[in-house]
Amino acid sequence: FDLKRMLPTLEKTQNEFPDTQIIIKQEYMSGAFEALKNKQVEIAISPGHNQLLESENIEATKLYQGSLIAVAAPKLLSRHPSLQSIDELRNEYQIVVQDSGEGTKGKEMGVQPGQRRWYVTDLNTKKTLLLSGMGWGNLPDNLIATELENGLLKPISIPGYQSKILVDYYAIKLKTKVLGPVASKLWKNLSTCEAVEGSA
């Protein structure tokens, strides 16, 4: 998710509770949901998915909608001047971020059969590899806005292939967990983010 969207909320919390230490930890795929479920965190932010939204023990508040865009560098795309099918990229490397949780263990998410792939543990490494032309893959729109504008990365535009996926981001907490005063105020401030964003 785009941390910049949360900065006003974090700054407000910092000003209200100057002596409180907040730890911001980054997880991938199912990692944030799993950390919450295992009571390792008070509040998590995660893309909405069925397991999250249908869980009876989870309270969720929508923060904003972003997107994942399938991109590649011009260097890679120049090797496929008449790209018509995603199958044609099978011998290129798809750069995939590993799940920091166990939610997708043993499952291939968004990878076509027989696809060459490299796994990385964070989005910045993935972005660096994509910019170098060493592979292709999906990245959040907020991480690549400048690169798309400057032509350093280009959307993979193929008939019949969904190169842009809309993603709803949610703040989530356990219904059964009683939050302390700081976490409660942070949750309340997060709950107003969507309304403020929508009115801007």
Short mmCIF file of C-alpha atoms in Angstrom, two decimals:
data_model
loop_
_atom_site.label_atom_id
_atom_site.label_comp_id
_atom_site.label_asym_id
_atom_site.label_seq_id
_atom_site.Cartn_x
_atom_site.Cartn_y
_atom_site.Cartn_z
CA PHE A 1 0.00 0.00 0.00
CA ASP A 2 1.01 3.61 -0.42
CA LEU A 3 2.50 4.68 2.92
CA LYS A 4 2.32 8.36 1.89
CA ARG A 5 -1.47 8.18 2.16
CA MET A 6 -1.09 7.25 5.84
CA LEU A 7 1.48 9.89 6.78
CA PRO A 8 -1.10 12.45 8.03
CA THR A 9 -2.64 9.73 10.25
CA LEU A 10 0.76 8.63 11.56
CA GLU A 11 1.81 12.23 12.20
CA LYS A 12 -1.44 12.87 14.07
CA THR A 13 -0.81 9.80 16.24
CA GLN A 14 2.79 10.88 16.81
CA ASN A 15 1.67 14.32 17.96
CA GLU A 16 -1.07 12.93 20.23
CA PHE A 17 1.17 10.27 21.82
CA PRO A 18 4.75 11.58 21.56
CA ASP A 19 6.16 9.05 24.04
CA THR A 20 4.76 5.97 22.27
CA GLN A 21 6.97 3.88 20.01
CA ILE A 22 5.29 2.51 16.91
CA ILE A 23 6.87 -0.32 14.94
CA ILE A 24 6.00 -0.45 11.24
CA LYS A 25 6.75 -3.90 9.83
CA GLN A 26 6.41 -4.83 6.18
CA GLU A 27 4.94 -8.16 5.12
CA TYR A 28 3.98 -9.59 1.74
CA MET A 29 1.03 -11.53 0.38
CA SER A 30 -0.67 -13.25 3.34
CA GLY A 31 1.99 -12.12 5.87
CA ALA A 32 0.08 -9.17 7.36
CA PHE A 33 -3.12 -11.17 7.81
CA GLU A 34 -1.16 -14.03 9.37
CA ALA A 35 0.71 -11.72 11.78
CA LEU A 36 -2.64 -10.33 12.95
CA LYS A 37 -4.21 -13.77 13.28
CA ASN A 38 -1.22 -14.93 15.36
CA LYS A 39 -1.52 -11.82 17.56
CA GLN A 40 1.94 -10.57 16.61
CA VAL A 41 0.54 -7.13 15.68
CA GLU A 42 -2.31 -4.92 16.89
CA ILE A 43 -3.36 -3.52 13.49
CA ALA A 44 -2.46 -4.64 9.99
CA ILE A 45 -2.98 -3.24 6.52
CA SER A 46 -3.67 -5.74 3.79
CA PRO A 47 -5.25 -6.05 0.37
CA GLY A 48 -8.80 -7.32 0.73
CA HIS A 49 -9.34 -10.98 -0.11
CA ASN A 50 -12.08 -13.48 0.66
CA GLN A 51 -10.29 -15.10 3.62
CA LEU A 52 -9.87 -11.68 5.22
CA LEU A 53 -13.27 -10.18 4.50
CA GLU A 54 -15.24 -13.33 5.34
CA SER A 55 -13.49 -14.04 8.65
CA GLU A 56 -15.89 -13.60 11.56
CA ASN A 57 -13.10 -12.50 13.88
CA ILE A 58 -11.80 -9.68 11.63
CA GLU A 59 -12.96 -6.08 11.60
CA ALA A 60 -11.89 -4.24 8.46
CA THR A 61 -12.07 -0.65 7.30
CA LYS A 62 -11.30 0.25 3.69
CA LEU A 63 -8.46 2.73 3.22
CA TYR A 64 -8.29 3.20 -0.54
CA GLN A 65 -8.22 1.47 -3.91
CA GLY A 66 -5.00 1.07 -5.82
CA SER A 67 -3.85 -1.20 -8.62
CA LEU A 68 -1.20 -3.70 -9.59
CA ILE A 69 0.19 -3.18 -13.08
CA ALA A 70 2.05 -5.79 -15.15
CA VAL A 71 5.16 -4.02 -16.43
CA ALA A 72 8.47 -4.60 -18.14
CA ALA A 73 11.39 -2.45 -19.24
CA PRO A 74 11.67 -1.37 -22.90
CA LYS A 75 14.83 -3.55 -23.09
CA LEU A 76 12.77 -6.70 -22.42
CA LEU A 77 9.82 -5.65 -24.58
CA SER A 78 12.16 -4.92 -27.52
CA ARG A 79 12.81 -8.67 -27.66
CA HIS A 80 9.08 -9.13 -28.37
CA PRO A 81 8.16 -6.41 -30.90
CA SER A 82 4.87 -8.07 -31.88
CA LEU A 83 3.78 -9.42 -28.49
CA GLN A 84 0.31 -10.95 -28.82
CA SER A 85 0.10 -13.45 -25.95
CA ILE A 86 1.40 -13.73 -22.39
CA ASP A 87 2.63 -17.21 -23.42
CA GLU A 88 5.33 -15.48 -25.47
CA LEU A 89 6.93 -14.26 -22.23
CA ARG A 90 7.29 -17.80 -20.85
CA ASN A 91 11.04 -17.86 -21.57
CA GLU A 92 11.54 -14.47 -19.93
CA TYR A 93 11.77 -14.41 -16.15
CA GLN A 94 8.72 -13.39 -14.15
CA ILE A 95 9.88 -11.70 -10.96
CA VAL A 96 7.70 -12.83 -8.07
CA VAL A 97 7.66 -11.59 -4.45
CA GLN A 98 7.64 -14.47 -1.98
CA ASP A 99 4.87 -14.67 0.58
CA SER A 100 6.17 -13.70 4.02
CA GLY A 101 3.34 -15.78 5.53
CA GLU A 102 2.16 -19.33 4.98
CA GLY A 103 -1.12 -18.45 3.26
CA THR A 104 0.02 -19.28 -0.26
CA LYS A 105 2.50 -22.04 0.61
CA GLY A 106 2.62 -24.55 -2.24
CA LYS A 107 0.48 -22.32 -4.50
CA GLU A 108 1.58 -20.40 -7.55
CA MET A 109 -0.16 -17.01 -7.62
CA GLY A 110 -0.37 -15.34 -11.03
CA VAL A 111 2.33 -17.50 -12.62
CA GLN A 112 1.58 -19.35 -15.85
CA PRO A 113 2.60 -23.03 -16.13
CA GLY A 114 6.17 -23.48 -17.37
CA GLN A 115 7.03 -19.83 -16.67
CA ARG A 116 10.65 -19.08 -15.81
CA ARG A 117 10.72 -17.14 -12.56
CA TRP A 118 12.90 -15.57 -9.93
CA TYR A 119 11.71 -15.06 -6.36
CA VAL A 120 12.57 -12.00 -4.31
CA THR A 121 11.68 -10.99 -0.76
CA ASP A 122 10.73 -7.34 -1.31
CA LEU A 123 9.23 -4.99 -3.89
CA ASN A 124 12.30 -2.75 -4.22
CA THR A 125 14.45 -5.68 -5.37
CA LYS A 126 11.69 -6.69 -7.78
CA LYS A 127 11.49 -3.16 -9.17
CA THR A 128 15.29 -3.00 -9.65
CA LEU A 129 15.27 -6.28 -11.59
CA LEU A 130 12.34 -5.11 -13.74
CA LEU A 131 14.03 -1.79 -14.52
CA SER A 132 17.15 -3.65 -15.63
CA GLY A 133 15.15 -5.68 -18.16
CA MET A 134 15.86 -8.96 -16.38
CA GLY A 135 12.20 -9.87 -16.08
CA TRP A 136 8.57 -8.78 -15.97
CA GLY A 137 5.91 -8.69 -13.27
CA ASN A 138 3.24 -6.80 -11.34
CA LEU A 139 4.00 -3.78 -9.19
CA PRO A 140 1.75 -1.41 -7.22
CA ASP A 141 0.88 1.73 -9.18
CA ASN A 142 2.25 4.07 -6.50
CA LEU A 143 5.74 2.50 -6.75
CA ILE A 144 6.09 2.99 -10.49
CA ALA A 145 4.21 6.20 -11.34
CA THR A 146 7.42 8.09 -12.19
CA GLU A 147 8.92 5.16 -14.13
CA LEU A 148 5.74 4.81 -16.21
CA GLU A 149 5.70 8.55 -16.89
CA ASN A 150 9.37 8.52 -17.94
CA GLY A 151 9.05 5.36 -20.05
CA LEU A 152 11.52 3.40 -17.91
CA LEU A 153 8.79 0.80 -17.41
CA LYS A 154 5.89 0.09 -19.74
CA PRO A 155 2.59 -1.69 -19.10
CA ILE A 156 2.40 -5.09 -20.76
CA SER A 157 -0.46 -4.52 -23.17
CA ILE A 158 -1.69 -7.79 -24.67
CA PRO A 159 -5.17 -8.52 -26.05
CA GLY A 160 -7.15 -10.59 -23.55
CA TYR A 161 -4.59 -10.20 -20.75
CA GLN A 162 -5.51 -8.25 -17.62
CA SER A 163 -2.45 -6.05 -17.15
CA LYS A 164 -4.07 -3.90 -14.44
CA ILE A 165 -5.69 -5.40 -11.35
CA LEU A 166 -7.64 -3.20 -8.93
CA VAL A 167 -6.77 -3.76 -5.27
CA ASP A 168 -8.72 -2.56 -2.20
CA TYR A 169 -6.52 -1.94 0.84
CA TYR A 170 -7.96 -2.39 4.34
CA ALA A 171 -6.88 -1.69 7.89
CA ILE A 172 -7.75 -4.81 9.86
CA LYS A 173 -7.87 -5.84 13.52
CA LEU A 174 -9.16 -8.74 15.56
CA LYS A 175 -12.64 -8.22 17.01
CA THR A 176 -11.70 -10.21 20.11
CA LYS A 177 -8.54 -8.19 20.83
CA VAL A 178 -8.97 -5.19 23.12
CA LEU A 179 -6.77 -2.38 21.83
CA GLY A 180 -4.93 -0.06 24.19
CA PRO A 181 -5.53 3.71 24.11
CA VAL A 182 -2.91 4.48 21.45
CA ALA A 183 -3.87 1.61 19.13
CA SER A 184 -7.57 2.50 19.61
CA LYS A 185 -6.93 6.10 18.57
CA LEU A 186 -4.79 4.98 15.62
CA TRP A 187 -7.61 2.65 14.53
CA LYS A 188 -10.12 5.50 14.81
CA ASN A 189 -7.84 7.78 12.76
CA LEU A 190 -7.37 5.06 10.13
CA SER A 191 -11.14 4.57 9.96
CA THR A 192 -11.52 8.19 8.81
CA CYS A 193 -8.86 7.91 6.08
CA GLU A 194 -11.23 6.75 3.33
CA ALA A 195 -13.72 9.53 4.02
CA VAL A 196 -10.97 12.16 3.92
CA GLU A 197 -9.46 10.61 0.79
CA GLY A 198 -12.86 10.44 -0.90
CA SER A 199 -13.60 14.10 -0.20
CA ALA A 200 -10.23 15.34 -1.52
#
